[in-house]
mmCIF file of C-alpha atoms and ligand atoms in Angstrom:
data_model
loop_
_atom_site.group_PDB
_atom_site.id
_atom_site.type_symbol
_atom_site.label_atom_id
_atom_site.label_comp_id
_atom_site.label_asym_id
_atom_site.label_seq_id
_atom_site.Cartn_x
_atom_site.Cartn_y
_atom_site.Cartn_z
ATOM 1 C CA MET A 1 -0.364 0.160 0.226
ATOM 2 C CA ASN A 2 1.031 4.316 -0.852
ATOM 3 C CA GLN A 3 2.242 4.816 2.170
ATOM 4 C CA GLU A 4 3.948 8.744 0.668
ATOM 5 C CA HIS A 5 0.957 10.809 2.673
ATOM 6 C CA LEU A 6 2.240 9.774 6.512
ATOM 7 C CA SER A 7 4.445 12.247 4.600
ATOM 8 C CA THR A 8 8.222 10.858 6.138
ATOM 9 C CA PRO A 9 9.823 9.170 5.544
ATOM 10 C CA ALA A 10 10.316 5.604 4.751
ATOM 11 C CA PRO A 11 13.725 5.177 7.351
ATOM 12 C CA LEU A 12 11.990 7.570 9.684
ATOM 13 C CA ARG A 13 9.367 5.801 10.347
ATOM 14 C CA ARG A 14 10.666 2.600 11.030
ATOM 15 C CA LEU A 15 12.657 4.403 14.044
ATOM 16 C CA PHE A 16 10.442 6.204 15.553
ATOM 17 C CA THR A 17 8.012 2.881 14.982
ATOM 18 C CA SER A 18 11.223 1.093 16.825
ATOM 19 C CA TYR A 19 10.719 4.196 19.430
ATOM 20 C CA TYR A 20 7.252 3.312 20.457
ATOM 21 C CA GLU A 21 7.768 -0.218 21.120
ATOM 22 C CA ARG A 22 11.144 0.747 23.503
ATOM 23 C CA MET A 23 8.811 3.346 24.596
ATOM 24 C CA SER A 24 5.422 0.781 24.609
ATOM 25 C CA GLN A 25 7.624 -0.617 27.960
ATOM 26 C CA GLY A 26 8.616 2.726 29.637
ATOM 27 C CA THR A 27 7.848 4.488 32.841
ATOM 28 C CA VAL A 28 4.694 6.967 31.120
ATOM 29 C CA GLU A 29 3.255 3.842 29.932
ATOM 30 C CA LYS A 30 2.774 1.506 32.255
ATOM 31 C CA THR A 31 1.839 3.915 34.435
ATOM 32 C CA TYR A 32 -0.224 6.759 33.414
ATOM 33 C CA MET A 33 -1.290 5.499 29.496
ATOM 34 C CA GLU A 34 -1.571 2.497 30.065
ATOM 35 C CA PRO A 35 -4.793 2.797 32.948
ATOM 36 C CA LEU A 36 -6.143 5.055 31.074
ATOM 37 C CA ARG A 37 -6.423 2.968 27.876
ATOM 38 C CA LYS A 38 -7.694 0.120 30.217
ATOM 39 C CA LYS A 39 -10.574 2.904 31.254
ATOM 40 C CA ILE A 40 -11.416 4.583 27.312
ATOM 41 C CA VAL A 41 -10.928 1.273 25.742
ATOM 42 C CA GLY A 42 -12.980 -0.276 27.748
ATOM 43 C CA GLN A 43 -15.962 0.777 27.051
ATOM 44 C CA ALA A 44 -16.068 -0.705 23.950
ATOM 45 C CA ALA A 45 -18.762 -2.947 22.738
ATOM 46 C CA GLY A 46 -20.801 -4.686 20.096
ATOM 47 C CA LEU A 47 -18.733 -4.650 16.937
ATOM 48 C CA VAL A 48 -15.397 -2.252 16.930
ATOM 49 C CA LEU A 49 -13.383 -0.783 14.012
ATOM 50 C CA GLU A 50 -9.920 0.613 16.157
ATOM 51 C CA VAL A 51 -8.444 2.755 13.694
ATOM 52 C CA GLY A 52 -4.597 3.543 13.757
ATOM 53 C CA ALA A 53 -3.474 0.471 16.227
ATOM 54 C CA GLY A 54 0.313 1.347 15.778
ATOM 55 C CA ASN A 55 1.800 -1.274 17.817
ATOM 56 C CA GLY A 56 -1.843 -2.333 19.465
ATOM 57 C CA LEU A 57 -1.065 -1.490 22.932
ATOM 58 C CA ASN A 58 -4.663 -1.989 23.025
ATOM 59 C CA PHE A 59 -6.087 -5.260 22.111
ATOM 60 C CA ALA A 60 -5.297 -6.433 25.975
ATOM 61 C CA CYS A 61 -7.497 -3.466 27.218
ATOM 62 C CA TYR A 62 -11.286 -5.143 25.337
ATOM 63 C CA ASP A 63 -13.455 -6.613 27.658
ATOM 64 C CA PRO A 64 -14.542 -10.006 25.795
ATOM 65 C CA GLU A 65 -18.094 -9.998 27.593
ATOM 66 C CA PHE A 66 -18.889 -7.129 25.852
ATOM 67 C CA VAL A 67 -17.089 -7.040 22.779
ATOM 68 C CA GLU A 68 -18.221 -8.801 20.089
ATOM 69 C CA ARG A 69 -14.385 -8.819 17.655
ATOM 70 C CA VAL A 70 -12.196 -5.611 17.091
ATOM 71 C CA GLU A 71 -11.446 -4.718 13.703
ATOM 72 C CA ALA A 72 -8.870 -3.260 13.496
ATOM 73 C CA THR A 73 -6.734 -0.674 10.552
ATOM 74 C CA GLU A 74 -3.104 0.890 10.559
ATOM 75 C CA LEU A 75 -1.336 2.460 8.278
ATOM 76 C CA ASP A 76 1.882 1.669 8.484
ATOM 77 C CA ASN A 77 3.983 -1.494 7.433
ATOM 78 C CA SER A 78 6.581 -1.481 10.467
ATOM 79 C CA MET A 79 3.797 -0.340 13.357
ATOM 80 C CA LEU A 80 1.657 -3.879 11.472
ATOM 81 C CA SER A 81 4.578 -6.095 12.720
ATOM 82 C CA TYR A 82 4.308 -5.452 16.136
ATOM 83 C CA ALA A 83 0.344 -5.035 16.248
ATOM 84 C CA ARG A 84 0.022 -8.370 14.584
ATOM 85 C CA ALA A 85 1.550 -10.238 17.855
ATOM 86 C CA ARG A 86 -0.256 -8.472 20.826
ATOM 87 C CA ALA A 87 -3.769 -9.408 17.769
ATOM 88 C CA GLN A 88 -2.658 -12.895 18.457
ATOM 89 C CA SER A 89 -2.924 -12.912 22.497
ATOM 90 C CA ALA A 90 -5.415 -10.693 22.340
ATOM 91 C CA PRO A 91 -9.076 -11.997 24.534
ATOM 92 C CA VAL A 92 -10.785 -10.613 21.855
ATOM 93 C CA SER A 93 -10.994 -10.875 17.938
ATOM 94 C CA VAL A 94 -9.412 -8.841 16.595
ATOM 95 C CA THR A 95 -8.444 -8.914 12.401
ATOM 96 C CA LEU A 96 -5.804 -6.685 11.468
ATOM 97 C CA THR A 97 -6.159 -4.451 7.921
ATOM 98 C CA GLN A 98 -3.934 -2.379 6.438
ATOM 99 C CA ALA A 99 -5.393 0.860 5.898
ATOM 100 C CA ASN A 100 -5.855 4.748 6.062
ATOM 101 C CA VAL A 101 -8.251 6.492 7.643
ATOM 102 C CA GLU A 102 -9.058 8.658 4.848
ATOM 103 C CA GLN A 103 -9.780 5.398 3.087
ATOM 104 C CA LEU A 104 -12.075 2.065 5.448
ATOM 105 C CA PRO A 105 -12.450 -0.268 3.228
ATOM 106 C CA PHE A 106 -15.200 -0.700 5.472
ATOM 107 C CA ALA A 107 -20.050 -0.211 4.523
ATOM 108 C CA ASP A 108 -22.144 2.887 5.949
ATOM 109 C CA ALA A 109 -23.757 1.986 9.227
ATOM 110 C CA TYR A 110 -21.342 -1.177 9.708
ATOM 111 C CA PHE A 111 -19.771 -0.391 13.244
ATOM 112 C CA ASP A 112 -21.316 -0.323 16.670
ATOM 113 C CA CYS A 113 -18.142 1.028 18.273
ATOM 114 C CA ILE A 114 -14.489 3.815 17.387
ATOM 115 C CA VAL A 115 -11.939 3.203 18.922
ATOM 116 C CA CYS A 116 -8.931 5.458 18.575
ATOM 117 C CA THR A 117 -6.435 6.476 20.481
ATOM 118 C CA LEU A 118 -3.106 9.063 19.584
ATOM 119 C CA VAL A 119 -2.981 8.670 15.679
ATOM 120 C CA PHE A 120 -5.511 12.864 14.478
ATOM 121 C CA CYS A 121 -1.894 13.901 16.027
ATOM 122 C CA SER A 122 -0.801 12.481 12.631
ATOM 123 C CA VAL A 123 -3.564 12.249 9.659
ATOM 124 C CA ASN A 124 -3.386 14.080 7.078
ATOM 125 C CA ASP A 125 -6.437 15.396 6.318
ATOM 126 C CA PRO A 126 -7.961 15.196 9.597
ATOM 127 C CA LEU A 127 -11.385 15.874 9.052
ATOM 128 C CA ARG A 128 -11.779 13.560 5.618
ATOM 129 C CA GLY A 129 -10.653 10.714 8.437
ATOM 130 C CA LEU A 130 -13.576 11.733 10.767
ATOM 131 C CA GLN A 131 -15.781 11.951 8.523
ATOM 132 C CA GLU A 132 -14.845 8.244 7.657
ATOM 133 C CA MET A 133 -15.473 7.058 10.702
ATOM 134 C CA ARG A 134 -18.794 8.900 11.076
ATOM 135 C CA ARG A 135 -19.357 7.269 8.057
ATOM 136 C CA VAL A 136 -18.918 3.472 8.761
ATOM 137 C CA LEU A 137 -20.448 4.302 12.757
ATOM 138 C CA LYS A 138 -23.924 2.857 13.305
ATOM 139 C CA PRO A 139 -25.964 6.617 13.589
ATOM 140 C CA GLY A 140 -25.175 6.840 17.747
ATOM 141 C CA GLY A 141 -23.071 4.474 17.177
ATOM 142 C CA GLN A 142 -19.975 5.350 20.395
ATOM 143 C CA LEU A 143 -17.258 6.951 20.227
ATOM 144 C CA LEU A 144 -13.601 6.998 22.342
ATOM 145 C CA MET A 145 -10.799 8.340 21.749
ATOM 146 C CA ILE A 146 -8.458 9.486 23.109
ATOM 147 C CA GLU A 147 -5.267 12.332 21.981
ATOM 148 C CA HIS A 148 -3.082 14.870 21.759
ATOM 149 C CA VAL A 149 -3.499 18.431 21.475
ATOM 150 C CA ARG A 150 -3.277 22.199 21.839
ATOM 151 C CA ALA A 151 -2.515 23.838 24.251
ATOM 152 C CA GLN A 152 -4.653 26.136 26.201
ATOM 153 C CA LYS A 153 -2.612 28.252 26.921
ATOM 154 C CA ARG A 154 -1.728 30.509 24.348
ATOM 155 C CA MET A 155 2.192 31.761 24.624
ATOM 156 C CA LEU A 156 2.126 28.086 25.092
ATOM 157 C CA ALA A 157 0.792 27.259 21.875
ATOM 158 C CA LEU A 158 2.852 28.969 20.019
ATOM 159 C CA LEU A 159 5.048 26.576 21.328
ATOM 160 C CA GLN A 160 4.397 23.851 20.613
ATOM 161 C CA ASP A 161 3.895 25.473 16.372
ATOM 162 C CA LEU A 162 7.110 25.966 16.158
ATOM 163 C CA ILE A 163 8.243 22.435 17.418
ATOM 164 C CA THR A 164 5.400 21.007 14.773
ATOM 165 C CA PRO A 165 7.912 20.852 11.792
ATOM 166 C CA LEU A 166 10.531 18.593 14.439
ATOM 167 C CA THR A 167 7.535 16.361 15.435
ATOM 168 C CA ARG A 168 6.751 15.724 11.911
ATOM 169 C CA LEU A 169 10.035 14.855 10.844
ATOM 170 C CA LEU A 170 11.130 12.717 14.178
ATOM 171 C CA LEU A 171 7.819 11.222 15.824
ATOM 172 C CA GLY A 172 5.560 10.025 12.801
ATOM 173 C CA ASN A 173 4.297 12.988 11.710
ATOM 174 C CA CYS A 174 2.523 13.653 14.807
ATOM 175 C CA HIS A 175 1.123 17.666 14.886
ATOM 176 C CA TRP A 176 1.497 18.810 18.739
ATOM 177 C CA ASN A 177 -1.150 22.190 17.071
ATOM 178 C CA ARG A 178 -4.271 20.116 16.340
ATOM 179 C CA SER A 179 -7.296 21.079 17.424
ATOM 180 C CA THR A 180 -8.818 18.021 17.158
ATOM 181 C CA VAL A 181 -12.039 18.542 19.501
ATOM 182 C CA GLN A 182 -12.991 21.517 17.052
ATOM 183 C CA THR A 183 -12.220 18.590 14.481
ATOM 184 C CA VAL A 184 -14.321 15.798 16.366
ATOM 185 C CA GLN A 185 -16.859 18.484 16.139
ATOM 186 C CA GLU A 186 -17.137 19.797 12.867
ATOM 187 C CA ALA A 187 -17.274 15.785 11.245
ATOM 188 C CA GLY A 188 -20.883 15.977 12.732
ATOM 189 C CA PHE A 189 -20.553 13.778 15.807
ATOM 190 C CA GLN A 190 -23.203 14.558 18.697
ATOM 191 C CA ASP A 191 -22.984 14.505 22.113
ATOM 192 C CA ILE A 192 -19.271 15.128 22.625
ATOM 193 C CA ARG A 193 -17.926 15.085 26.249
ATOM 194 C CA LEU A 194 -15.026 16.144 27.459
ATOM 195 C CA GLU A 195 -12.005 15.290 29.738
ATOM 196 C CA HIS A 196 -9.224 17.318 29.854
ATOM 197 C CA LEU A 197 -5.606 15.772 31.597
ATOM 198 C CA THR A 198 -2.126 16.944 31.748
ATOM 199 C CA PRO A 199 0.070 14.526 33.185
ATOM 200 C CA VAL A 200 2.801 14.784 31.610
ATOM 201 C CA GLY A 201 2.159 19.513 31.684
ATOM 202 C CA GLU A 202 0.749 21.746 30.044
ATOM 203 C CA LEU A 203 2.438 21.714 26.576
ATOM 204 C CA MET A 204 0.900 18.005 25.863
ATOM 205 C CA PRO A 205 -2.491 18.004 27.083
ATOM 206 C CA LEU A 206 -4.740 15.103 26.453
ATOM 207 C CA VAL A 207 -7.864 15.103 26.629
ATOM 208 C CA ILE A 208 -11.002 12.013 26.210
ATOM 209 C CA ILE A 209 -13.179 12.901 23.619
ATOM 210 C CA LEU A 210 -16.314 10.475 23.962
ATOM 211 C CA ALA A 211 -18.975 10.988 21.252
ATOM 212 C CA ARG A 212 -21.806 9.408 19.655
ATOM 213 C CA GLY A 213 -21.692 9.030 15.542
HETATM 214 C C1 SAM C 1 1.391 7.190 17.748
HETATM 215 S S1 SAM C 1 0.972 6.429 17.437
HETATM 216 C C2 SAM C 1 -0.233 5.446 17.758
HETATM 217 C C3 SAM C 1 -0.920 4.012 18.246
HETATM 218 C C4 SAM C 1 -1.605 4.187 18.315
HETATM 219 N N1 SAM C 1 -3.247 3.896 18.503
HETATM 220 C C5 SAM C 1 -1.639 3.734 19.734
HETATM 221 O O1 SAM C 1 -3.012 4.444 21.227
HETATM 222 O O2 SAM C 1 -0.826 3.492 20.539
HETATM 223 C C6 SAM C 1 -0.391 7.067 15.367
HETATM 224 C C7 SAM C 1 -0.551 6.512 14.876
HETATM 225 O O3 SAM C 1 -1.292 6.262 13.471
HETATM 226 C C8 SAM C 1 -0.758 5.604 12.237
HETATM 227 N N2 SAM C 1 -1.648 6.717 11.275
HETATM 228 C C9 SAM C 1 -1.431 7.809 10.771
HETATM 229 N N3 SAM C 1 -2.067 7.986 9.884
HETATM 230 C C10 SAM C 1 -3.032 7.257 9.939
HETATM 231 C C11 SAM C 1 -4.053 6.941 9.139
HETATM 232 N N4 SAM C 1 -4.463 8.176 7.395
HETATM 233 N N5 SAM C 1 -4.924 5.503 8.609
HETATM 234 C C12 SAM C 1 -4.618 5.428 9.421
HETATM 235 N N6 SAM C 1 -3.551 4.557 10.406
HETATM 236 C C13 SAM C 1 -2.683 6.321 10.754
HETATM 237 C C14 SAM C 1 0.281 5.484 12.187
HETATM 238 O O4 SAM C 1 1.247 4.595 10.779
HETATM 239 C C15 SAM C 1 0.238 5.210 14.070
HETATM 240 O O5 SAM C 1 0.553 3.994 14.340
#
């Protein structure tokens, strides 16, 4: 599959994947992100789509009592190989497909629930990606997201703007300065509920976004 739109040269993407996999064993992931993943991903139910699954860290968090099965998508080859290994040991059935969230290979109104964590900082066309997610989600279906977003304080947001060319290059097209909540609204999601968190400081605020299709 053509990965051009990932914007980062392939060797740098592979380097980022190795770094991300190493960080997945680190303190921030174990002490902060893992419980957060369990809290949000643990709410998934029915037929679930996970977009931008990365190296598959969410797979262990699905509750087999509520989840029928998971269709997981990821674009990057190097991430997919780690995700495949984690899918094997997941407590629910996970099918992995290489796909771009901007063009999902699923029928309209197909999924009960969509899970998406730390993805929309790096999608090239976030509005198109979120519109695609809304298309494949059943009306009233559940969107469960965790994203890092634009800082609320103006000076910090400006600093994010300055840092972003570097993070795009080195961290897999990651934009530190995105107003993802606004894009979720623009894509037409309803009943949006937010929880703001600053686990690593106000320069990289996280937001939990729960919404309905
Ligand atoms: C920071 S990683 C997060 C991975 C995982 N969701 C997690 O929570 O650990 C961002 C992932 O989004 C994927 N991604 C970026 N743009 C994408 C797109 N257009 N379609 C699908 N996945 C994309 C990247 O390849 C990468 O694996």
